[in-house]
Amino acid sequence: MKNLKYFPFERNRYFYGKLLTVDDFQAEQKYMNDKRRLINRFLHGSGVVCGLNVVRVDDHSISLEPGVALDFSGREIVVDMPVLKRLSLIEGFDSYTAEDEESNYLYLCIEYTEQDKNPVFNVAGSTADTEYSKVGEEYRLYLTDREPESNNTGSCYEEQKTVYWGNGIRISHILPKYVRSGQDFPFRVIVENMGQMMPVKFSYDLELNKLSSGIDDRITISFDEEQLEKARRYELTLFLNAAKIKNRQGQMKLIPGSFQLSEGGYQRNYEEPQYTGTVSIVEEELEQVIKDQFQRESLEEIMKDIYHQSIYLAKINIIRAASTYVIDSIEQMPFQQYVYNGMMSTVMDRVWEERLGRIERLLQQKDVEVKAEGPCTGQESEEEYMPFVATGSVTLNLKLGGAARQTFFSDEIVHGLGPGNVRIVLGEEYGSADGSHILYGAGNIFDDPSNPTRIEMAARVDVAKGTFVIGMKLLESTVAREVRIHWMAIMDEKEAYQGEEEQSLFIKPDTIYLKLRENCNFEAEFIGAFDCQVRWKIKETGGGTIDENGRYVAPNVPGIYEVIAESVENSELTASAFVIVRESYT
């Protein structure tokens, strides 16, 4: 296990009369193991193949589900049975002390280990000598607050660097490694709340070299948590433009003295951060550059000293008070260390083929122009959605004509896009018998002797049923017997009807620190349901008191206590908040 070097490959050469020793049999096993692990590492990579989900069992325990993973050296890690563990009994928890106020989370990691098994007497030695006849391939679980030194997933095309880490907050940038010359590209600002209870606000300026934010060679990054819904992680996407050069480095650098950070409106003391990020500006297609770079450096990077790296299964968020702790939530695979097998790759290829086919079909429709919004430099990007389009026509029968201001309606039309909000475009057909013209909008604009009947049109959409009805009003009398109307229904993916919104209940604040006998007010908030009454209760005996209005009074004993709100109308609709009671705030 300690010798992780693959090369050189040597296998036994057998001949009659060869004396086989322990070294020969060990060389036989090593040759077969190293070849298999080399294929695992280079063809499949490292990470979780299947399973290994981490589940919260109660306030103090977790369960690891069965699964398979490949480690950094291509060795197989197999968990064949569920593992139930109390968090405080897992290796590494003891190093997580109350002195470390900068983090309220731990990473659960797994790594490959071997264990000698089945002791037997050594017949070639003394009677007291024993040896182990088997080696068990096992695994080790441990906890750490350190992130992996290298994240293989995405490391070949992007890089994450920390700008600032302190006061319970972490700010980092994710930059692409390669960008096209003269083109716009996105970069992401990640804000992680690591236990900061007060709303955070910060801003800083970046000096740009061979990059630009539109017309300026600097950009301002600003963030105000009070303007957003409280979360543990925020992501901002901004856009920059690469200079029209090739094979050069673009750079962004934090301008000294520009960094400003406040918590709850109060300026905090902090060490002046330093940050420099770089991107390679290339002229070739990015896919080709990344592929060439990976093929050139993969052997060196993967095999260089076989760097040790564990697999990070989960990020466990913890609420703590002195020596007491509660598991708040669990984030699965925080660094996306997955291995996709052939079946999963086939499925993903099918998904992309269908998506690209749908885009191609949309672009082939002559009446619909599909385009993406241009980047807004320095602004958070909007998620792009592709539209679904359906077309058709309907004939409204006027019989013997109609009088001015008379109205006519079509039957209910199924547009075929399913439930959801659609936009209906209507056009009136006129001209020769084959309908050589279609008029959209006001007809009196065009000086055409064959102008159609002067009408007004409208469509009423039933969002839930996925249907609509066309209404038409005559603006003047006509002897026409019918009017043919062409329609186009357009729906964005984000407007697809999701049915009734799922009901949920939240408590504000969800976590709060109090001193002994201190009080606070909790508020219940419903989503997807009408505001209704809640029943308040405290899970732990002696955990304080709370009245029907959500006013909580802390007990005389320090600890972590769970406040529960339960809907009166629906007892299955509940929410929890945690109160950390200390003797003092320090």
Coordinates of C-alpha atoms in Angstrom, one line a residue:
M1 CA 0.0 0.0 0.0
K2 CA 2.8 2.4 0.8
N3 CA 4.5 1.9 -2.6
L4 CA 2.2 3.7 -5.0
K5 CA 4.6 3.8 -7.9
Y6 CA 3.3 2.0 -11.0
F7 CA 6.5 1.9 -13.1
P8 CA 8.4 0.0 -14.3
F9 CA 6.1 -2.9 -15.2
E10 CA 7.8 -6.2 -14.6
R11 CA 6.1 -9.6 -14.6
N12 CA 7.4 -13.1 -13.8
R13 CA 9.0 -15.2 -16.5
Y14 CA 8.4 -18.9 -15.7
F15 CA 10.6 -21.8 -16.7
Y16 CA 10.9 -25.4 -15.5
G17 CA 13.0 -25.7 -12.5
K18 CA 12.5 -22.0 -11.4
L19 CA 12.5 -21.6 -7.6
L20 CA 9.4 -19.5 -6.6
T21 CA 9.9 -17.3 -3.6
V22 CA 7.7 -14.8 -1.7
D23 CA 9.1 -12.0 -3.9
D24 CA 7.9 -13.8 -7.0
F25 CA 4.3 -14.2 -5.8
Q26 CA 4.3 -10.6 -4.6
A27 CA 5.5 -9.4 -8.0
E28 CA 2.8 -11.4 -9.7
Q29 CA 0.1 -9.6 -7.6
K30 CA 1.7 -6.2 -7.9
Y31 CA 1.9 -6.5 -11.7
M32 CA -1.8 -7.3 -12.1
N33 CA -2.9 -4.7 -9.5
D34 CA -0.9 -1.9 -11.0
K35 CA -2.1 -2.6 -14.5
R36 CA -5.7 -2.5 -13.4
R37 CA -5.2 0.6 -11.3
L38 CA -3.5 2.3 -14.1
I39 CA -6.5 1.8 -16.3
N40 CA -8.9 2.9 -13.5
R41 CA -7.0 6.1 -13.0
F42 CA -6.4 7.1 -16.6
L43 CA -9.6 5.9 -18.2
H44 CA -12.1 6.5 -15.4
G45 CA -10.4 9.0 -13.0
S46 CA -11.0 9.2 -9.3
G47 CA -14.2 9.8 -7.3
V48 CA -17.5 8.2 -6.5
V49 CA -18.8 5.7 -9.1
C50 CA -22.1 5.0 -7.3
G51 CA -23.8 5.3 -3.9
L52 CA -21.9 6.6 -0.8
N53 CA -24.6 9.0 0.0
V54 CA -24.4 10.6 3.5
V55 CA -27.7 10.8 5.3
R56 CA -28.5 12.7 8.6
V57 CA -30.0 10.2 11.0
D58 CA -30.5 12.5 14.0
D59 CA -29.0 15.6 15.6
H60 CA -25.7 13.8 16.2
S61 CA -25.4 10.8 13.8
I62 CA -25.0 10.1 10.1
S63 CA -25.3 7.1 7.9
L64 CA -23.1 6.2 4.9
E65 CA -24.9 4.2 2.3
P66 CA -23.2 1.4 0.3
G67 CA -21.3 2.4 -2.8
V68 CA -18.1 2.2 -4.9
A69 CA -15.4 4.7 -5.5
L70 CA -11.9 5.0 -7.1
D71 CA -9.2 6.7 -5.2
F72 CA -6.4 9.0 -6.5
S73 CA -4.3 5.9 -7.3
G74 CA -7.0 3.9 -9.1
R75 CA -7.7 1.6 -6.1
E76 CA -11.2 0.5 -5.5
I77 CA -13.0 1.5 -2.4
V78 CA -16.1 -0.6 -1.7
V79 CA -18.6 0.0 1.1
D80 CA -20.8 -3.1 1.0
M81 CA -23.1 -2.3 4.0
P82 CA -24.6 0.9 5.5
V83 CA -22.4 2.5 8.1
L84 CA -24.0 4.3 11.1
K85 CA -21.7 6.7 12.9
R86 CA -22.0 9.2 15.6
L87 CA -20.2 12.3 14.3
S88 CA -18.2 12.9 17.5
L89 CA -16.7 9.4 17.3
I90 CA -15.4 9.8 13.7
E91 CA -11.6 10.4 13.5
G92 CA -10.8 14.1 13.2
F93 CA -13.8 15.5 15.2
D94 CA -11.6 16.1 18.2
S95 CA -9.5 18.6 16.3
Y96 CA -12.7 20.6 15.6
T97 CA -12.9 22.8 18.8
A98 CA -14.7 25.8 19.9
E99 CA -11.5 27.8 19.4
D100 CA -12.0 27.6 15.6
E101 CA -14.7 30.2 15.2
E102 CA -14.1 30.6 11.4
S103 CA -16.0 27.5 10.3
N104 CA -19.2 25.8 11.3
Y105 CA -18.8 22.8 9.0
L106 CA -16.7 19.7 8.5
Y107 CA -15.9 17.6 5.4
L108 CA -16.5 13.8 5.6
C109 CA -13.8 12.0 3.6
I110 CA -13.1 8.4 2.7
E111 CA -9.8 6.8 1.6
Y112 CA -8.4 3.4 0.8
T113 CA -6.7 1.3 3.5
E114 CA -5.4 -2.2 3.9
Q115 CA -5.5 -4.4 7.0
D116 CA -3.6 -7.6 7.6
K117 CA -5.9 -10.5 8.5
N118 CA -6.1 -14.2 9.4
P119 CA -3.0 -14.8 11.6
V120 CA -1.4 -18.2 11.2
F121 CA 1.7 -20.0 12.4
N122 CA 4.9 -19.5 10.4
V123 CA 6.0 -23.1 9.7
A124 CA 9.4 -21.9 8.5
G125 CA 10.1 -20.0 11.7
S126 CA 9.9 -20.6 15.4
T127 CA 6.8 -21.9 17.1
A128 CA 6.1 -18.4 18.5
D129 CA 6.2 -16.7 15.1
T130 CA 2.9 -15.8 13.5
E131 CA 2.1 -14.2 10.2
Y132 CA -1.0 -12.9 8.5
S133 CA -2.2 -14.9 5.5
K134 CA -4.5 -12.3 4.0
V135 CA -4.8 -8.6 3.3
G136 CA -8.2 -7.0 3.7
E137 CA -8.9 -4.1 1.3
E138 CA -10.9 -1.6 3.5
Y139 CA -11.6 2.1 3.9
R140 CA -11.1 4.8 6.4
L141 CA -13.6 7.6 7.3
Y142 CA -12.4 10.9 8.8
L143 CA -13.4 14.5 9.3
T144 CA -11.5 17.6 8.3
D145 CA -12.1 21.3 7.8
R146 CA -9.4 21.6 5.1
E147 CA -10.4 21.6 1.4
P148 CA -8.7 19.3 -1.1
E149 CA -5.4 20.7 -2.6
S150 CA -6.6 19.8 -6.1
N151 CA -10.1 19.3 -7.5
N152 CA -9.9 17.1 -10.5
T153 CA -13.4 17.9 -11.7
G154 CA -13.1 21.1 -13.7
S155 CA -9.5 21.7 -12.9
C156 CA -8.5 21.4 -16.5
Y157 CA -10.7 24.4 -17.6
E158 CA -11.2 26.6 -14.5
E159 CA -9.5 27.5 -11.3
Q160 CA -10.8 28.7 -7.9
K161 CA -8.8 31.1 -5.7
T162 CA -9.7 32.7 -2.4
V163 CA -9.9 36.5 -2.2
Y164 CA -10.8 36.8 1.5
W165 CA -11.4 34.4 4.4
G166 CA -12.3 35.6 7.8
N167 CA -15.0 36.9 10.1
G168 CA -17.1 33.9 9.3
I169 CA -17.2 34.7 5.5
R170 CA -15.2 33.4 2.5
I171 CA -15.0 35.1 -0.9
S172 CA -13.5 33.4 -3.9
H173 CA -13.3 33.7 -7.6
I174 CA -13.7 31.0 -10.2
L175 CA -11.9 31.9 -13.5
P176 CA -11.7 29.9 -16.7
K177 CA -8.1 28.8 -17.5
Y178 CA -8.6 29.6 -21.2
V179 CA -10.6 32.3 -23.1
R180 CA -11.0 33.2 -26.7
S181 CA -9.2 36.3 -28.0
G182 CA -11.6 39.3 -28.3
Q183 CA -14.6 37.4 -26.9
D184 CA -16.7 37.8 -23.7
F185 CA -16.4 35.3 -21.0
P186 CA -18.0 34.8 -17.5
F187 CA -16.3 34.5 -14.2
R188 CA -18.0 33.7 -10.9
V189 CA -17.8 35.2 -7.5
I190 CA -18.6 32.7 -4.7
V191 CA -19.6 34.0 -1.2
E192 CA -19.8 31.4 1.5
N193 CA -21.3 32.0 4.9
M194 CA -19.4 30.0 7.5
G195 CA -21.3 30.9 10.6
Q196 CA -21.6 34.7 10.3
M197 CA -25.0 35.5 11.8
M198 CA -25.0 39.2 10.9
P199 CA -25.8 40.4 7.3
V200 CA -22.5 40.9 5.4
K201 CA -21.8 43.7 2.9
F202 CA -18.6 44.1 1.0
S203 CA -17.1 45.7 -2.1
Y204 CA -13.7 45.8 -3.8
D205 CA -12.1 46.9 -7.1
L206 CA -10.2 44.8 -9.5
E207 CA -7.6 46.1 -11.9
L208 CA -7.7 44.4 -15.3
N209 CA -4.8 43.8 -17.6
K210 CA -5.5 42.6 -21.1
L211 CA -9.1 42.2 -19.9
S212 CA -11.9 44.8 -19.8
S213 CA -15.3 45.3 -18.4
G214 CA -16.8 46.9 -21.5
I215 CA -14.8 50.1 -21.9
D216 CA -13.1 50.2 -18.6
D217 CA -9.9 48.4 -17.3
R218 CA -11.3 47.9 -13.9
I219 CA -14.4 46.4 -12.3
T220 CA -16.2 46.8 -9.0
I221 CA -17.4 43.7 -7.1
S222 CA -20.2 44.5 -4.6
F223 CA -22.4 42.3 -2.4
D224 CA -25.1 43.1 0.1
E225 CA -26.6 40.1 2.0
E226 CA -29.5 42.2 3.3
Q227 CA -30.8 42.4 -0.3
L228 CA -30.9 38.6 -0.7
E229 CA -32.6 35.7 0.9
K230 CA -30.4 34.3 3.7
A231 CA -28.3 31.3 2.4
R232 CA -25.1 29.6 3.1
R233 CA -23.7 30.1 -0.4
Y234 CA -24.2 32.8 -3.0
E235 CA -22.9 32.8 -6.5
L236 CA -22.6 35.9 -8.8
T237 CA -21.8 35.6 -12.5
L238 CA -20.1 38.6 -14.2
F239 CA -18.8 39.1 -17.7
L240 CA -15.4 40.4 -19.0
N241 CA -13.9 40.8 -22.4
A242 CA -10.5 39.4 -23.5
A243 CA -8.2 41.6 -25.5
K244 CA -7.7 40.8 -29.2
I245 CA -4.3 39.1 -28.7
K246 CA -3.3 35.5 -28.6
N247 CA -1.0 33.3 -26.4
R248 CA -0.8 36.0 -23.7
Q249 CA -2.0 36.1 -20.1
G250 CA -4.9 38.2 -19.0
Q251 CA -4.8 39.3 -15.3
M252 CA -7.1 40.7 -12.7
K253 CA -5.6 42.1 -9.5
L254 CA -7.2 43.4 -6.3
I255 CA -6.5 47.1 -5.9
P256 CA -4.9 47.8 -2.5
G257 CA -7.2 49.8 -0.1
S258 CA -10.4 49.1 -2.1
F259 CA -11.6 46.2 0.0
Q260 CA -14.4 47.2 2.4
L261 CA -16.3 44.7 4.6
S262 CA -19.0 45.3 7.2
E263 CA -21.2 43.0 9.3
G264 CA -24.6 44.2 10.4
G265 CA -23.7 47.8 9.3
Y266 CA -20.5 47.8 11.4
Q267 CA -17.0 48.0 9.9
R268 CA -14.8 45.1 11.1
N269 CA -11.1 44.8 11.5
Y270 CA -9.5 42.5 8.9
E271 CA -6.2 41.9 7.3
E272 CA -5.9 43.6 3.9
P273 CA -6.5 40.8 1.3
Q274 CA -4.3 40.2 -1.7
Y275 CA -5.5 38.5 -4.9
T276 CA -4.3 38.0 -8.4
G277 CA -6.1 35.8 -11.0
T278 CA -4.9 34.9 -14.5
V279 CA -6.4 33.5 -17.7
S280 CA -4.8 32.4 -20.9
I281 CA -6.0 34.2 -24.0
V282 CA -5.9 31.9 -27.0
E283 CA -7.0 32.1 -30.6
E284 CA -8.0 28.5 -31.2
E285 CA -11.2 26.8 -30.2
L286 CA -11.3 26.3 -26.4
E287 CA -12.4 22.6 -26.7
Q288 CA -9.3 21.9 -28.8
V289 CA -6.9 23.8 -26.4
I290 CA -8.3 22.1 -23.3
K291 CA -8.0 18.7 -25.0
D292 CA -4.5 19.3 -26.2
Q293 CA -3.4 20.6 -22.8
F294 CA -4.9 17.6 -21.0
Q295 CA -3.3 15.1 -23.3
R296 CA 0.1 16.8 -23.0
E297 CA 0.1 17.1 -19.2
S298 CA -2.2 14.3 -17.9
L299 CA 0.6 11.7 -17.3
E300 CA 2.8 14.2 -15.6
E301 CA 0.1 15.7 -13.4
I302 CA -1.6 12.4 -12.5
M303 CA 1.5 10.3 -11.9
K304 CA 3.8 13.0 -10.4
D305 CA 4.6 11.5 -7.0
I306 CA 1.1 10.1 -6.9
Y307 CA -0.2 13.0 -4.7
H308 CA -2.4 11.8 -1.9
Q309 CA -6.0 13.0 -2.1
S310 CA -9.1 11.7 -0.3
I311 CA -12.6 11.7 -1.7
Y312 CA -14.8 14.3 -0.1
L313 CA -18.3 12.7 0.4
A314 CA -20.1 15.4 2.2
K315 CA -20.0 18.9 3.8
I316 CA -21.6 18.6 7.2
N317 CA -22.9 21.9 8.6
I318 CA -22.9 22.0 12.4
I319 CA -24.4 24.2 15.0
R320 CA -22.4 24.2 18.2
A321 CA -22.3 25.7 21.6
A322 CA -19.3 24.9 23.8
S323 CA -19.0 21.1 23.8
T324 CA -22.5 20.5 22.4
Y325 CA -23.3 20.2 18.7
V326 CA -26.2 19.6 16.4
I327 CA -26.0 18.5 12.7
D328 CA -27.8 21.3 10.8
S329 CA -27.6 20.0 7.2
I330 CA -25.6 17.9 4.8
E331 CA -24.4 18.9 1.4
Q332 CA -23.6 15.9 -0.8
M333 CA -20.3 15.7 -2.8
P334 CA -19.3 19.4 -2.3
F335 CA -16.4 19.1 -4.9
Q336 CA -18.3 17.0 -7.4
Q337 CA -15.8 14.1 -7.3
Y338 CA -17.7 11.7 -9.5
V339 CA -16.7 9.0 -12.0
Y340 CA -19.0 8.6 -14.9
N341 CA -19.2 5.0 -16.2
G342 CA -20.1 4.0 -19.8
M343 CA -23.8 3.8 -19.1
M344 CA -24.0 7.3 -17.5
S345 CA -21.9 8.8 -20.4
T346 CA -24.3 7.3 -22.9
V347 CA -27.3 8.8 -21.1
M348 CA -25.7 12.2 -20.9
D349 CA -24.8 12.1 -24.6
R350 CA -28.5 11.3 -25.4
V351 CA -29.6 14.3 -23.3
W352 CA -27.3 16.6 -25.1
E353 CA -28.3 15.2 -28.5
E354 CA -31.9 15.8 -27.8
R355 CA -31.2 19.3 -26.6
L356 CA -29.1 20.2 -29.6
G357 CA -31.8 18.7 -31.9
R358 CA -34.5 20.8 -30.3
I359 CA -32.4 24.0 -30.8
E360 CA -31.7 23.1 -34.4
R361 CA -35.4 22.6 -35.1
L362 CA -36.2 26.0 -33.5
L363 CA -33.6 27.7 -35.6
Q364 CA -35.1 26.2 -38.8
Q365 CA -38.4 27.9 -38.2
K366 CA -38.3 31.0 -40.4
D367 CA -40.8 33.0 -38.4
V368 CA -39.0 32.7 -35.1
E369 CA -35.6 34.3 -34.4
V370 CA -33.8 32.7 -31.5
K371 CA -31.1 34.7 -29.9
A372 CA -29.3 35.1 -26.6
E373 CA -29.2 38.3 -24.7
G374 CA -25.8 40.0 -24.8
P375 CA -23.7 40.0 -21.7
C376 CA -24.2 42.8 -19.1
T377 CA -20.7 43.6 -17.9
G378 CA -20.6 43.8 -14.1
Q379 CA -24.1 42.5 -13.6
E380 CA -25.3 39.1 -12.5
S381 CA -26.2 37.0 -15.5
E382 CA -29.7 35.8 -16.2
E383 CA -30.2 32.1 -16.8
E384 CA -30.8 31.5 -20.5
Y385 CA -33.9 29.6 -21.6
M386 CA -34.8 28.2 -25.0
P387 CA -38.4 28.8 -26.2
F388 CA -40.8 26.0 -27.2
V389 CA -42.8 27.0 -30.3
A390 CA -46.1 25.7 -31.8
T391 CA -48.0 27.1 -34.8
G392 CA -51.4 26.6 -36.4
S393 CA -54.4 28.3 -38.0
V394 CA -58.1 28.6 -37.4
T395 CA -61.0 29.8 -39.6
L396 CA -63.8 31.9 -38.1
N397 CA -67.1 31.4 -40.0
L398 CA -69.0 34.7 -40.4
K399 CA -71.8 33.0 -42.4
L400 CA -73.3 36.0 -44.4
G401 CA -70.9 38.6 -43.1
G402 CA -71.0 40.8 -40.1
A403 CA -71.7 44.2 -38.7
A404 CA -69.2 46.7 -37.2
R405 CA -68.3 45.9 -33.6
Q406 CA -69.7 42.4 -33.9
T407 CA -67.5 39.7 -32.1
F408 CA -66.7 36.2 -33.1
F409 CA -64.8 33.4 -31.1
S410 CA -63.0 30.3 -32.0
D411 CA -63.4 26.9 -30.3
E412 CA -61.0 26.1 -27.5
I413 CA -57.6 25.4 -29.2
V414 CA -54.9 23.1 -27.7
H415 CA -51.6 24.6 -28.5
G416 CA -49.6 21.4 -27.7
L417 CA -47.0 23.0 -25.4
G418 CA -48.6 21.7 -22.3
P419 CA -49.7 23.7 -19.2
G420 CA -47.8 27.0 -18.7
N421 CA -47.7 30.6 -19.6
V422 CA -47.5 31.1 -23.4
R423 CA -47.4 34.2 -25.6
I424 CA -49.8 34.1 -28.6
V425 CA -49.0 35.9 -31.9
L426 CA -52.0 36.3 -34.2
G427 CA -52.0 37.2 -37.9
E428 CA -54.8 37.6 -40.5
E429 CA -54.5 35.8 -43.8
Y430 CA -55.6 37.7 -46.9
G431 CA -54.9 38.1 -50.6
S432 CA -55.4 35.4 -53.2
A433 CA -57.0 32.1 -52.6
D434 CA -53.8 30.5 -51.4
G435 CA -53.4 33.2 -48.7
S436 CA -50.3 34.9 -50.1
H437 CA -50.2 37.5 -47.4
I438 CA -50.5 37.4 -43.6
L439 CA -51.0 40.7 -41.7
Y440 CA -49.7 41.1 -38.2
G441 CA -50.8 44.3 -36.3
A442 CA -52.8 47.2 -37.6
G443 CA -54.1 46.9 -41.2
N444 CA -54.5 50.6 -42.0
I445 CA -50.7 51.1 -42.1
F446 CA -50.3 49.4 -45.5
D447 CA -51.7 51.0 -48.7
D448 CA -52.9 47.8 -50.3
P449 CA -56.0 47.5 -52.4
S450 CA -56.5 44.0 -51.3
N451 CA -56.4 44.9 -47.6
P452 CA -58.1 42.4 -45.4
T453 CA -61.2 42.9 -43.3
R454 CA -60.5 45.4 -40.6
I455 CA -60.5 43.6 -37.3
E456 CA -59.1 43.4 -33.8
M457 CA -57.8 40.1 -32.5
A458 CA -57.0 38.8 -29.0
A459 CA -56.2 35.5 -27.4
R460 CA -57.2 34.3 -23.9
V461 CA -54.9 31.6 -22.5
D462 CA -55.8 28.9 -19.9
V463 CA -52.5 28.4 -18.3
A464 CA -53.5 25.3 -16.3
K465 CA -55.2 23.5 -19.3
G466 CA -52.7 24.4 -22.0
T467 CA -55.4 25.9 -24.3
F468 CA -56.5 29.2 -25.6
V469 CA -59.4 30.9 -27.4
I470 CA -59.1 33.5 -30.2
G471 CA -61.5 36.4 -30.2
M472 CA -62.2 38.7 -33.1
K473 CA -64.1 42.0 -33.3
L474 CA -65.1 43.6 -36.7
L475 CA -64.1 47.3 -37.0
E476 CA -66.3 47.8 -40.0
S477 CA -69.1 45.9 -41.7
T478 CA -68.1 43.2 -44.1
V479 CA -69.7 40.7 -46.6
A480 CA -66.8 38.2 -46.1
R481 CA -68.0 34.8 -45.2
E482 CA -64.9 33.8 -43.2
V483 CA -61.6 35.1 -41.7
R484 CA -58.6 32.8 -41.5
I485 CA -56.2 33.5 -38.6
H486 CA -52.7 32.1 -38.2
W487 CA -51.4 31.7 -34.6
M488 CA -48.0 31.0 -33.0
A489 CA -47.6 30.0 -29.3
I490 CA -44.3 30.6 -27.6
M491 CA -43.3 29.3 -24.2
D492 CA -40.0 29.7 -22.3
E493 CA -38.8 26.7 -20.2
K494 CA -38.9 28.9 -17.1
E495 CA -42.7 29.5 -17.7
A496 CA -43.6 25.9 -17.8
Y497 CA -46.5 25.2 -15.5
Q498 CA -45.5 23.4 -12.4
G499 CA -48.9 22.9 -10.9
E500 CA -49.7 24.0 -7.4
E501 CA -46.7 25.3 -5.6
E502 CA -45.4 22.9 -3.0
Q503 CA -46.3 24.0 0.5
S504 CA -43.5 24.8 2.9
L505 CA -43.0 26.4 6.2
F506 CA -40.0 28.4 7.5
I507 CA -39.0 30.0 10.7
K508 CA -37.2 33.3 10.9
P509 CA -34.5 33.4 12.2
D510 CA -33.5 29.8 11.7
T511 CA -30.5 30.0 14.0
I512 CA -29.9 32.5 16.9
Y513 CA -27.4 32.9 19.8
L514 CA -28.8 34.0 23.2
K515 CA -27.5 34.4 26.7
L516 CA -29.2 32.7 29.7
R517 CA -32.8 33.9 30.2
E518 CA -32.6 36.2 27.2
N519 CA -35.6 36.3 24.9
C520 CA -36.4 36.7 21.2
N521 CA -39.3 36.5 18.8
F522 CA -39.7 33.8 16.1
E523 CA -41.8 34.3 13.0
A524 CA -43.4 31.5 10.9
E525 CA -43.6 32.1 7.2
F526 CA -45.6 30.0 4.7
I527 CA -44.9 29.4 1.0
G528 CA -47.5 28.0 -1.3
A529 CA -50.2 28.1 1.3
F530 CA -52.4 30.8 2.9
D531 CA -51.0 32.2 6.1
C532 CA -52.4 30.1 9.0
Q533 CA -51.8 29.5 12.6
V534 CA -48.9 27.5 14.0
R535 CA -48.3 25.6 17.2
W536 CA -45.0 26.4 18.9
K537 CA -43.1 23.9 20.9
I538 CA -39.6 23.1 22.1
K539 CA -38.2 19.7 21.5
E540 CA -35.9 19.4 24.6
T541 CA -37.3 19.2 28.1
G542 CA -36.1 22.3 30.0
G543 CA -35.1 24.0 26.8
G544 CA -36.9 27.3 27.7
T545 CA -40.4 28.5 27.0
I546 CA -42.3 29.8 24.0
D547 CA -45.8 31.3 23.8
E548 CA -48.4 31.1 21.1
N549 CA -47.0 34.3 19.4
G550 CA -43.5 32.8 19.0
R551 CA -41.9 34.7 21.9
Y552 CA -39.1 32.5 23.2
V553 CA -37.3 32.8 26.6
A554 CA -34.0 30.9 27.0
P555 CA -33.4 28.6 30.0
N556 CA -30.8 28.9 32.8
V557 CA -28.7 26.1 31.3
P558 CA -26.4 26.5 28.3
G559 CA -27.0 24.2 25.3
I560 CA -28.6 23.8 21.9
Y561 CA -32.4 23.7 21.7
E562 CA -34.7 23.1 18.8
V563 CA -37.8 25.3 18.4
I564 CA -40.5 23.6 16.3
A565 CA -43.4 25.3 14.4
E566 CA -46.3 23.1 13.3
S567 CA -49.2 24.2 11.1
V568 CA -52.5 23.9 12.8
E569 CA -54.3 23.0 9.5
N570 CA -51.6 20.5 8.3
S571 CA -49.7 18.7 11.0
E572 CA -47.3 17.3 8.5
L573 CA -46.1 20.9 7.7
T574 CA -43.4 21.7 10.2
A575 CA -40.2 23.7 10.5
S576 CA -37.3 23.9 13.0
A577 CA -35.0 26.6 14.3
F578 CA -32.1 26.2 16.6
V579 CA -31.3 28.3 19.7
I580 CA -27.7 28.3 20.9
V581 CA -27.7 29.4 24.6
R582 CA -24.4 30.5 26.1
E583 CA -23.5 32.1 29.4
S584 CA -22.1 35.0 27.4
Y585 CA -21.5 35.9 23.7
T586 CA -17.7 35.6 24.1

